[in-house]
Amino acid sequence: MLTAHELPGTHIFEIHYSGALDAAEFEAVRDQLVTFLDENDPADLLAVYDDIELTKIEPKALWEDLRSAGLEKKVRRAALLTDAGWLATLAKTASMFIKADVRVFALDGRDEALAWLQR
């Protein structure tokens, strides 16, 4: 499941990934994110990676995710919450190639991540 929403009273957009993911979810969240980024400057992102089931991600969902390339240019900071070591490593590597300041926090580090984003 993939859900997203703006945190009220902030410039933070939260995306929550868990379980199986399909293309329609990615497309809907991308559309929400585009609108949010157009309306917020600066914009920050909180991405929560819960228990993603890699074998249950639709191939078309990966394509929809790739279509989001370029949106990161409008993001000032991104906080990723995950306990998956491979995902933390991937995020840290990707951060070398994008403008946004990216930090990885433990899945239970939501308060710390939000404090960092709201500085």
Tab-separated table of N, CA and C in Angstrom, residues 16-97:
chain	number	residue	atom	x	y	z
A	16	HIS	N	3.932	7.035	2.704
A	16	HIS	CA	4.073	5.820	3.512
A	16	HIS	C	3.966	4.602	2.588
A	17	TYR	N	5.047	3.832	2.542
A	17	TYR	CA	5.115	2.613	1.735
A	17	TYR	C	5.025	1.410	2.666
A	18	SER	N	4.161	0.444	2.319
A	18	SER	CA	4.136	-0.808	3.081
A	18	SER	C	3.456	-1.894	2.250
A	19	GLY	N	3.882	-3.128	2.471
A	19	GLY	CA	3.264	-4.265	1.796
A	19	GLY	C	3.448	-4.237	0.297
A	20	ALA	N	2.416	-4.665	-0.414
A	20	ALA	CA	2.427	-4.710	-1.874
A	20	ALA	C	2.148	-3.318	-2.442
A	21	LEU	N	2.708	-3.030	-3.613
A	21	LEU	CA	2.528	-1.726	-4.245
A	21	LEU	C	2.072	-1.917	-5.678
A	22	ASP	N	1.103	-1.091	-6.105
A	22	ASP	CA	0.669	-1.197	-7.498
A	22	ASP	C	0.817	0.146	-8.209
A	23	ALA	N	0.706	0.095	-9.533
A	23	ALA	CA	0.944	1.268	-10.370
A	23	ALA	C	-0.049	2.394	-10.100
A	24	ALA	N	-1.298	2.055	-9.865
A	24	ALA	CA	-2.310	3.091	-9.619
A	24	ALA	C	-1.966	3.903	-8.374
A	25	GLU	N	-1.449	3.230	-7.354
A	25	GLU	CA	-1.049	3.939	-6.133
A	25	GLU	C	0.104	4.896	-6.415
A	26	PHE	N	1.109	4.432	-7.159
A	26	PHE	CA	2.240	5.295	-7.493
A	26	PHE	C	1.784	6.509	-8.294
A	27	GLU	N	0.907	6.287	-9.258
A	27	GLU	CA	0.433	7.384	-10.090
A	27	GLU	C	-0.340	8.408	-9.264
A	28	ALA	N	-1.213	7.948	-8.385
A	28	ALA	CA	-2.001	8.851	-7.542
A	28	ALA	C	-1.102	9.662	-6.616
A	29	VAL	N	-0.126	9.007	-6.000
A	29	VAL	CA	0.777	9.713	-5.089
A	29	VAL	C	1.651	10.704	-5.852
A	30	ARG	N	2.113	10.312	-7.043
A	30	ARG	CA	2.917	11.247	-7.840
A	30	ARG	C	2.106	12.495	-8.161
A	31	ASP	N	0.845	12.324	-8.526
A	31	ASP	CA	-0.001	13.476	-8.833
A	31	ASP	C	-0.166	14.378	-7.610
A	32	GLN	N	-0.376	13.773	-6.438
A	32	GLN	CA	-0.488	14.554	-5.195
A	32	GLN	C	0.817	15.301	-4.922
A	33	LEU	N	1.935	14.621	-5.125
A	33	LEU	CA	3.243	15.223	-4.857
A	33	LEU	C	3.505	16.395	-5.801
A	34	VAL	N	3.178	16.248	-7.060
A	34	VAL	CA	3.373	17.334	-8.025
A	34	VAL	C	2.594	18.569	-7.579
A	35	THR	N	1.347	18.379	-7.201
A	35	THR	CA	0.524	19.502	-6.728
A	35	THR	C	1.143	20.139	-5.487
A	36	PHE	N	1.557	19.310	-4.539
A	36	PHE	CA	2.167	19.816	-3.308
A	36	PHE	C	3.434	20.617	-3.614
A	37	LEU	N	4.293	20.091	-4.470
A	37	LEU	CA	5.548	20.777	-4.793
A	37	LEU	C	5.294	22.100	-5.511
A	38	ASP	N	4.254	22.140	-6.333
A	38	ASP	CA	3.921	23.384	-7.026
A	38	ASP	C	3.414	24.458	-6.070
A	39	GLU	N	2.828	24.027	-4.954
A	39	GLU	CA	2.234	24.962	-4.000
A	39	GLU	C	3.129	25.285	-2.805
A	40	ASN	N	4.259	24.586	-2.663
A	40	ASN	CA	5.111	24.762	-1.482
A	40	ASN	C	6.564	24.962	-1.873
A	41	ASP	N	7.112	26.057	-1.426
A	41	ASP	CA	8.532	26.334	-1.636
A	41	ASP	C	9.037	27.049	-0.394
A	42	PRO	N	9.815	26.433	0.444
A	42	PRO	CA	10.459	25.140	0.228
A	42	PRO	C	9.507	23.980	0.533
A	43	ALA	N	9.873	22.826	0.044
A	43	ALA	CA	9.098	21.616	0.294
A	43	ALA	C	10.026	20.540	0.847
A	44	ASP	N	9.533	19.841	1.846
A	44	ASP	CA	10.294	18.746	2.446
A	44	ASP	C	9.476	17.470	2.356
A	45	LEU	N	10.166	16.351	2.415
A	45	LEU	CA	9.543	15.053	2.218
A	45	LEU	C	9.875	14.132	3.382
A	46	LEU	N	8.863	13.438	3.877
A	46	LEU	CA	9.035	12.404	4.887
A	46	LEU	C	8.560	11.104	4.252
A	47	ALA	N	9.476	10.176	4.029
A	47	ALA	CA	9.144	8.902	3.397
A	47	ALA	C	9.311	7.785	4.412
A	48	VAL	N	8.230	7.076	4.667
A	48	VAL	CA	8.227	5.996	5.643
A	48	VAL	C	8.179	4.678	4.880
A	49	TYR	N	9.236	3.907	4.991
A	49	TYR	CA	9.332	2.605	4.333
A	49	TYR	C	9.132	1.533	5.385
A	50	ASP	N	7.917	1.041	5.460
A	50	ASP	CA	7.577	0.043	6.471
A	50	ASP	C	7.993	-1.337	5.970
A	51	ASP	N	7.105	-2.249	5.880
A	51	ASP	CA	7.426	-3.624	5.495
A	51	ASP	C	7.111	-3.875	4.023
A	52	ILE	N	7.890	-3.284	3.137
A	52	ILE	CA	7.674	-3.435	1.700
A	52	ILE	C	7.937	-4.884	1.291
A	53	GLU	N	7.027	-5.409	0.492
A	53	GLU	CA	7.182	-6.763	-0.034
A	53	GLU	C	7.686	-6.656	-1.469
A	54	LEU	N	8.996	-6.759	-1.651
A	54	LEU	CA	9.595	-6.548	-2.965
A	54	LEU	C	8.996	-7.440	-4.039
A	55	THR	N	8.627	-8.655	-3.685
A	55	THR	CA	8.073	-9.570	-4.680
A	55	THR	C	6.638	-9.216	-5.054
A	56	LYS	N	6.036	-8.275	-4.343
A	56	LYS	CA	4.653	-7.879	-4.626
A	56	LYS	C	4.557	-6.448	-5.145
A	57	ILE	N	5.630	-5.971	-5.760
A	57	ILE	CA	5.599	-4.667	-6.410
A	57	ILE	C	5.345	-4.909	-7.891
A	58	GLU	N	4.266	-4.365	-8.404
A	58	GLU	CA	3.950	-4.532	-9.821
A	58	GLU	C	5.044	-3.901	-10.678
A	59	PRO	N	5.468	-4.571	-11.752
A	59	PRO	CA	6.472	-3.972	-12.640
A	59	PRO	C	6.052	-2.589	-13.139
A	60	LYS	N	4.776	-2.419	-13.442
A	60	LYS	CA	4.314	-1.109	-13.904
A	60	LYS	C	4.447	-0.061	-12.797
A	61	ALA	N	4.378	-0.488	-11.547
A	61	ALA	CA	4.553	0.444	-10.436
A	61	ALA	C	5.977	1.005	-10.436
A	62	LEU	N	6.946	0.169	-10.767
A	62	LEU	CA	8.329	0.652	-10.855
A	62	LEU	C	8.462	1.691	-11.963
A	63	TRP	N	7.772	1.475	-13.072
A	63	TRP	CA	7.777	2.447	-14.160
A	63	TRP	C	7.156	3.768	-13.693
A	64	GLU	N	6.048	3.690	-12.987
A	64	GLU	CA	5.412	4.904	-12.480
A	64	GLU	C	6.344	5.646	-11.524
A	65	ASP	N	7.089	4.906	-10.725
A	65	ASP	CA	8.044	5.522	-9.812
A	65	ASP	C	9.146	6.233	-10.598
A	66	LEU	N	9.639	5.600	-11.651
A	66	LEU	CA	10.684	6.221	-12.474
A	66	LEU	C	10.184	7.491	-13.157
A	67	ARG	N	8.907	7.550	-13.472
A	67	ARG	CA	8.345	8.736	-14.109
A	67	ARG	C	8.377	9.942	-13.168
A	68	SER	N	8.653	9.717	-11.902
A	68	SER	CA	8.739	10.804	-10.922
A	68	SER	C	10.118	11.465	-10.922
A	69	ALA	N	11.037	10.924	-11.709
A	69	ALA	CA	12.389	11.497	-11.758
A	69	ALA	C	12.295	12.978	-12.116
A	70	GLY	N	13.056	13.769	-11.434
A	70	GLY	CA	13.070	15.210	-11.639
A	70	GLY	C	12.314	15.966	-10.559
A	71	LEU	N	11.348	15.306	-9.934
A	71	LEU	CA	10.606	15.977	-8.874
A	71	LEU	C	11.491	16.299	-7.680
A	72	GLU	N	12.540	15.506	-7.490
A	72	GLU	CA	13.423	15.729	-6.343
A	72	GLU	C	14.112	17.093	-6.406
A	73	LYS	N	14.144	17.705	-7.580
A	73	LYS	CA	14.763	19.024	-7.714
A	73	LYS	C	14.006	20.090	-6.927
A	74	LYS	N	12.736	19.825	-6.625
A	74	LYS	CA	11.918	20.776	-5.892
A	74	LYS	C	11.873	20.479	-4.391
A	75	VAL	N	12.596	19.453	-3.970
A	75	VAL	CA	12.596	19.053	-2.564
A	75	VAL	C	13.845	19.604	-1.889
A	76	ARG	N	13.662	20.290	-0.767
A	76	ARG	CA	14.795	20.840	-0.018
A	76	ARG	C	15.445	19.774	0.849
A	77	ARG	N	14.612	19.054	1.614
A	77	ARG	CA	15.129	17.997	2.495
A	77	ARG	C	14.205	16.790	2.413
A	78	ALA	N	14.809	15.620	2.546
A	78	ALA	CA	14.029	14.385	2.557
A	78	ALA	C	14.514	13.523	3.719
A	79	ALA	N	13.575	13.124	4.557
A	79	ALA	CA	13.874	12.228	5.671
A	79	ALA	C	13.255	10.875	5.342
A	80	LEU	N	14.063	9.832	5.398
A	80	LEU	CA	13.579	8.484	5.136
A	80	LEU	C	13.608	7.689	6.428
A	81	LEU	N	12.476	7.089	6.743
A	81	LEU	CA	12.381	6.230	7.916
A	81	LEU	C	12.368	4.788	7.429
A	82	THR	N	13.363	4.012	7.839
A	82	THR	CA	13.431	2.620	7.425
A	82	THR	C	14.346	1.844	8.354
A	83	ASP	N	14.073	0.575	8.480
A	83	ASP	CA	14.978	-0.330	9.185
A	83	ASP	C	15.656	-1.279	8.207
A	84	ALA	N	15.389	-1.100	6.921
A	84	ALA	CA	15.989	-1.943	5.884
A	84	ALA	C	17.358	-1.386	5.504
A	85	GLY	N	18.397	-2.121	5.823
A	85	GLY	CA	19.758	-1.667	5.544
A	85	GLY	C	19.996	-1.375	4.075
A	86	TRP	N	19.476	-2.224	3.184
A	86	TRP	CA	19.682	-2.027	1.752
A	86	TRP	C	19.059	-0.723	1.274
A	87	LEU	N	17.914	-0.351	1.849
A	87	LEU	CA	17.235	0.873	1.456
A	87	LEU	C	17.978	2.098	1.983
A	88	ALA	N	18.489	2.003	3.194
A	88	ALA	CA	19.276	3.098	3.762
A	88	ALA	C	20.529	3.344	2.908
A	89	THR	N	21.180	2.277	2.501
A	89	THR	CA	22.370	2.397	1.656
A	89	THR	C	22.019	3.009	0.306
A	90	LEU	N	20.923	2.561	-0.282
A	90	LEU	CA	20.473	3.100	-1.562
A	90	LEU	C	20.177	4.591	-1.448
A	91	ALA	N	19.504	4.992	-0.384
A	91	ALA	CA	19.165	6.408	-0.182
A	91	ALA	C	20.415	7.257	0.002
A	92	LYS	N	21.361	6.763	0.772
A	92	LYS	CA	22.597	7.521	0.995
A	92	LYS	C	23.382	7.667	-0.304
A	93	THR	N	23.385	6.629	-1.122
A	93	THR	CA	24.079	6.696	-2.409
A	93	THR	C	23.371	7.676	-3.339
A	94	ALA	N	22.055	7.585	-3.414
A	94	ALA	CA	21.287	8.481	-4.286
A	94	ALA	C	21.454	9.933	-3.874
A	95	SER	N	21.630	10.181	-2.587
A	95	SER	CA	21.752	11.559	-2.101
A	95	SER	C	22.979	12.267	-2.662
A	96	MET	N	23.952	11.505	-3.126
A	96	MET	CA	25.144	12.116	-3.718
A	96	MET	C	24.852	12.708	-5.091
A	97	PHE	N	23.714	12.345	-5.683
A	97	PHE	CA	23.403	12.761	-7.043
A	97	PHE	C	22.228	13.730	-7.146
